[in-house]
mmCIF file of C-alpha atoms in Angstrom:
data_model
loop_
_atom_site.group_PDB
_atom_site.id
_atom_site.type_symbol
_atom_site.label_atom_id
_atom_site.label_comp_id
_atom_site.label_asym_id
_atom_site.label_seq_id
_atom_site.Cartn_x
_atom_site.Cartn_y
_atom_site.Cartn_z
ATOM 1 C CA UNK A 1 17.466 201.161 108.837
ATOM 2 C CA UNK A 2 20.080 201.522 105.904
ATOM 3 C CA UNK A 3 21.362 204.333 104.088
ATOM 4 C CA UNK A 4 22.388 204.762 100.091
ATOM 5 C CA UNK A 5 25.007 205.518 98.602
ATOM 6 C CA UNK A 6 28.244 203.426 97.547
ATOM 7 C CA UNK A 7 28.374 200.676 100.475
ATOM 8 C CA UNK A 8 31.686 201.627 102.399
ATOM 9 C CA UNK A 9 33.593 200.248 104.987
ATOM 10 C CA UNK A 10 32.256 203.125 106.836
ATOM 11 C CA UNK A 11 28.924 201.525 107.194
ATOM 12 C CA UNK A 12 30.073 198.453 107.530
ATOM 13 C CA UNK A 13 31.627 199.511 110.956
ATOM 14 C CA UNK A 14 29.580 198.869 114.631
ATOM 15 C CA UNK A 15 27.676 202.254 115.327
ATOM 16 C CA UNK A 16 25.919 203.777 118.218
ATOM 17 C CA UNK A 17 23.459 206.154 119.121
ATOM 18 C CA UNK A 18 25.418 209.408 118.074
ATOM 19 C CA UNK A 19 25.119 211.987 121.653
ATOM 20 C CA UNK A 20 23.998 215.092 120.665
ATOM 21 C CA UNK A 21 26.707 216.356 121.580
ATOM 22 C CA UNK A 22 28.863 215.541 118.614
ATOM 23 C CA UNK A 23 25.759 215.877 117.102
ATOM 24 C CA UNK A 24 25.496 219.859 117.977
ATOM 25 C CA UNK A 25 29.184 220.230 117.086
ATOM 26 C CA UNK A 26 28.669 218.514 113.206
ATOM 27 C CA UNK A 27 26.340 221.349 113.043
ATOM 28 C CA UNK A 28 28.819 224.061 114.887
ATOM 29 C CA UNK A 29 31.642 222.407 111.488
ATOM 30 C CA UNK A 30 28.968 222.942 108.939
ATOM 31 C CA UNK A 31 28.785 225.865 109.500
ATOM 32 C CA UNK A 32 31.227 226.868 108.357
ATOM 33 C CA UNK A 33 30.640 225.618 104.952
ATOM 34 C CA UNK A 34 26.549 226.822 105.138
ATOM 35 C CA UNK A 35 29.439 230.782 105.597
ATOM 36 C CA UNK A 36 31.343 229.477 102.552
ATOM 37 C CA UNK A 37 27.834 229.276 100.477
ATOM 38 C CA UNK A 38 26.368 231.969 101.748
ATOM 39 C CA UNK A 39 28.782 234.366 100.545
ATOM 40 C CA UNK A 40 28.602 231.693 97.486
ATOM 41 C CA UNK A 41 25.100 232.610 96.755
ATOM 42 C CA UNK A 42 25.128 236.055 97.651
ATOM 43 C CA UNK A 43 28.670 236.562 94.770
ATOM 44 C CA UNK A 44 25.772 235.472 92.340
ATOM 45 C CA UNK A 45 23.014 237.124 93.483
ATOM 46 C CA UNK A 46 24.900 240.409 93.044
ATOM 47 C CA UNK A 47 26.361 239.015 89.472
ATOM 48 C CA UNK A 48 21.643 239.313 89.184
ATOM 49 C CA UNK A 49 22.133 242.713 90.273
ATOM 50 C CA UNK A 50 24.686 243.791 88.327
ATOM 51 C CA UNK A 51 26.803 244.290 91.726
ATOM 52 C CA UNK A 52 23.809 246.725 93.410
ATOM 53 C CA UNK A 53 22.802 245.686 96.698
ATOM 54 C CA UNK A 54 19.089 244.438 97.667
ATOM 55 C CA UNK A 55 16.868 245.729 98.945
ATOM 56 C CA UNK A 56 16.104 245.646 102.954
ATOM 57 C CA UNK A 57 12.812 245.630 102.560
ATOM 58 C CA UNK A 58 10.317 244.436 99.977
ATOM 59 C CA UNK A 59 10.181 241.598 97.552
ATOM 60 C CA UNK A 60 13.377 241.807 96.737
ATOM 61 C CA UNK A 61 15.181 240.495 99.717
ATOM 62 C CA UNK A 62 12.774 237.671 100.493
ATOM 63 C CA UNK A 63 13.248 236.561 97.768
ATOM 64 C CA UNK A 64 16.820 236.929 98.532
ATOM 65 C CA UNK A 65 16.483 235.662 101.624
ATOM 66 C CA UNK A 66 14.724 232.135 99.923
ATOM 67 C CA UNK A 67 17.783 232.103 97.266
ATOM 68 C CA UNK A 68 20.031 231.944 100.422
ATOM 69 C CA UNK A 69 17.849 228.872 101.945
ATOM 70 C CA UNK A 70 17.455 227.371 98.548
ATOM 71 C CA UNK A 71 21.416 226.814 99.089
ATOM 72 C CA UNK A 72 21.256 226.147 102.328
ATOM 73 C CA UNK A 73 18.524 223.287 102.351
ATOM 74 C CA UNK A 74 20.335 222.136 99.312
ATOM 75 C CA UNK A 75 23.562 221.681 101.058
ATOM 76 C CA UNK A 76 21.932 219.518 103.996
ATOM 77 C CA UNK A 77 20.031 217.724 101.586
ATOM 78 C CA UNK A 78 22.503 216.902 99.109
ATOM 79 C CA UNK A 79 24.902 215.454 101.924
ATOM 80 C CA UNK A 80 22.096 213.057 103.933
ATOM 81 C CA UNK A 81 21.086 211.468 100.571
ATOM 82 C CA UNK A 82 24.146 211.284 98.738
ATOM 83 C CA UNK A 83 26.391 210.266 101.249
ATOM 84 C CA UNK A 84 24.550 209.817 104.522
ATOM 85 C CA UNK A 85 26.602 212.629 106.079
ATOM 86 C CA UNK A 86 27.654 216.594 106.150
ATOM 87 C CA UNK A 87 31.739 217.131 106.043
ATOM 88 C CA UNK A 88 30.968 217.818 109.926
ATOM 89 C CA UNK A 89 28.978 214.699 110.235
ATOM 90 C CA UNK A 90 31.477 213.311 108.375
ATOM 91 C CA UNK A 91 34.697 215.027 110.902
ATOM 92 C CA UNK A 92 32.663 213.726 113.394
ATOM 93 C CA UNK A 93 32.363 210.016 112.440
ATOM 94 C CA UNK A 94 27.962 210.099 112.240
ATOM 95 C CA UNK A 95 25.884 208.704 109.712
ATOM 96 C CA UNK A 96 22.404 209.015 109.171
ATOM 97 C CA UNK A 97 20.082 206.382 109.039
ATOM 98 C CA UNK A 98 17.122 205.964 107.086
ATOM 99 C CA UNK A 99 15.199 203.703 105.059
ATOM 100 C CA UNK A 100 14.757 202.668 101.853
ATOM 101 C CA UNK A 101 13.388 205.319 99.073
ATOM 102 C CA UNK A 102 12.953 208.401 98.438
ATOM 103 C CA UNK A 103 15.074 211.295 100.295
ATOM 104 C CA UNK A 104 14.788 214.625 99.072
ATOM 105 C CA UNK A 105 11.452 214.404 100.663
ATOM 106 C CA UNK A 106 12.211 213.100 104.105
ATOM 107 C CA UNK A 107 15.817 214.848 103.838
ATOM 108 C CA UNK A 108 13.716 218.335 102.940
ATOM 109 C CA UNK A 109 11.686 217.821 106.324
ATOM 110 C CA UNK A 110 14.360 216.779 108.807
ATOM 111 C CA UNK A 111 16.116 220.109 107.345
ATOM 112 C CA UNK A 112 12.634 221.745 107.809
ATOM 113 C CA UNK A 113 12.999 220.496 111.463
ATOM 114 C CA UNK A 114 16.417 221.810 111.519
ATOM 115 C CA UNK A 115 15.399 225.659 111.193
ATOM 116 C CA UNK A 116 12.912 226.092 113.492
ATOM 117 C CA UNK A 117 14.234 223.966 116.244
ATOM 118 C CA UNK A 118 17.107 227.127 115.903
ATOM 119 C CA UNK A 119 15.168 229.746 115.849
ATOM 120 C CA UNK A 120 13.215 227.800 119.132
ATOM 121 C CA UNK A 121 17.005 228.062 121.093
ATOM 122 C CA UNK A 122 17.291 223.867 120.251
ATOM 123 C CA UNK A 123 15.037 222.576 122.484
ATOM 124 C CA UNK A 124 13.135 220.292 120.160
ATOM 125 C CA UNK A 125 16.562 219.134 119.464
ATOM 126 C CA UNK A 126 17.220 218.748 123.625
ATOM 127 C CA UNK A 127 14.466 217.480 124.047
ATOM 128 C CA UNK A 128 15.809 214.146 122.192
ATOM 129 C CA UNK A 129 17.333 213.399 125.363
ATOM 130 C CA UNK A 130 14.256 212.589 127.392
ATOM 131 C CA UNK A 131 13.713 209.873 123.687
ATOM 132 C CA UNK A 132 14.725 206.062 124.505
ATOM 133 C CA UNK A 133 16.956 206.649 121.332
ATOM 134 C CA UNK A 134 17.588 209.738 121.399
ATOM 135 C CA UNK A 135 16.236 210.506 118.351
ATOM 136 C CA UNK A 136 14.442 213.795 117.385
ATOM 137 C CA UNK A 137 10.605 213.645 116.965
ATOM 138 C CA UNK A 138 10.860 214.479 112.941
ATOM 139 C CA UNK A 139 14.320 211.548 112.895
ATOM 140 C CA UNK A 140 10.674 209.282 114.808
ATOM 141 C CA UNK A 141 8.364 210.502 112.162
ATOM 142 C CA UNK A 142 10.459 210.234 109.522
ATOM 143 C CA UNK A 143 12.577 206.579 110.825
ATOM 144 C CA UNK A 144 16.041 208.187 110.617
ATOM 145 C CA UNK A 145 18.817 208.005 113.185
ATOM 146 C CA UNK A 146 21.598 209.203 113.699
ATOM 147 C CA UNK A 147 24.584 207.266 114.279
ATOM 148 C CA UNK A 148 28.305 207.635 116.012
ATOM 149 C CA UNK A 149 30.199 205.302 113.952
ATOM 150 C CA UNK A 150 32.894 203.118 116.338
ATOM 151 C CA UNK A 151 36.777 202.248 115.192
ATOM 152 C CA UNK A 152 36.996 198.781 113.525
ATOM 153 C CA UNK A 153 38.804 196.339 114.999
ATOM 154 C CA UNK A 154 41.581 195.215 113.939
#
């Protein structure tokens, strides 16, 4: 597996499969960025509606929800494909390894699985505990792995 951004020292240092608690901590950290993105996306939506709130039901609400999900998906897909890690993953020294080839499609599927996992109270994510390589079902299917970067020895 490889990561497809500009090679850095981080990518050459030793790594081990990331424990689930570190992945959850990184996701919590990323939640702060996602909240900021949702605020920005809402501000832009209000500019389109000339400051009027989106009606609580009807097609406008579904369009607004899809708009927000597109921003959130874009955040994860962009960082996974461009850098192999989100800002939260970087803080927790995690890196997403994947096979060479197109990234956006598999990263988007990984995002959708994450949303599904959250909707199911994290159960699909927690089932990675039973996997020998600590991979989620979708990471096995997409041939991806989240690793913890170990400190380099000097």
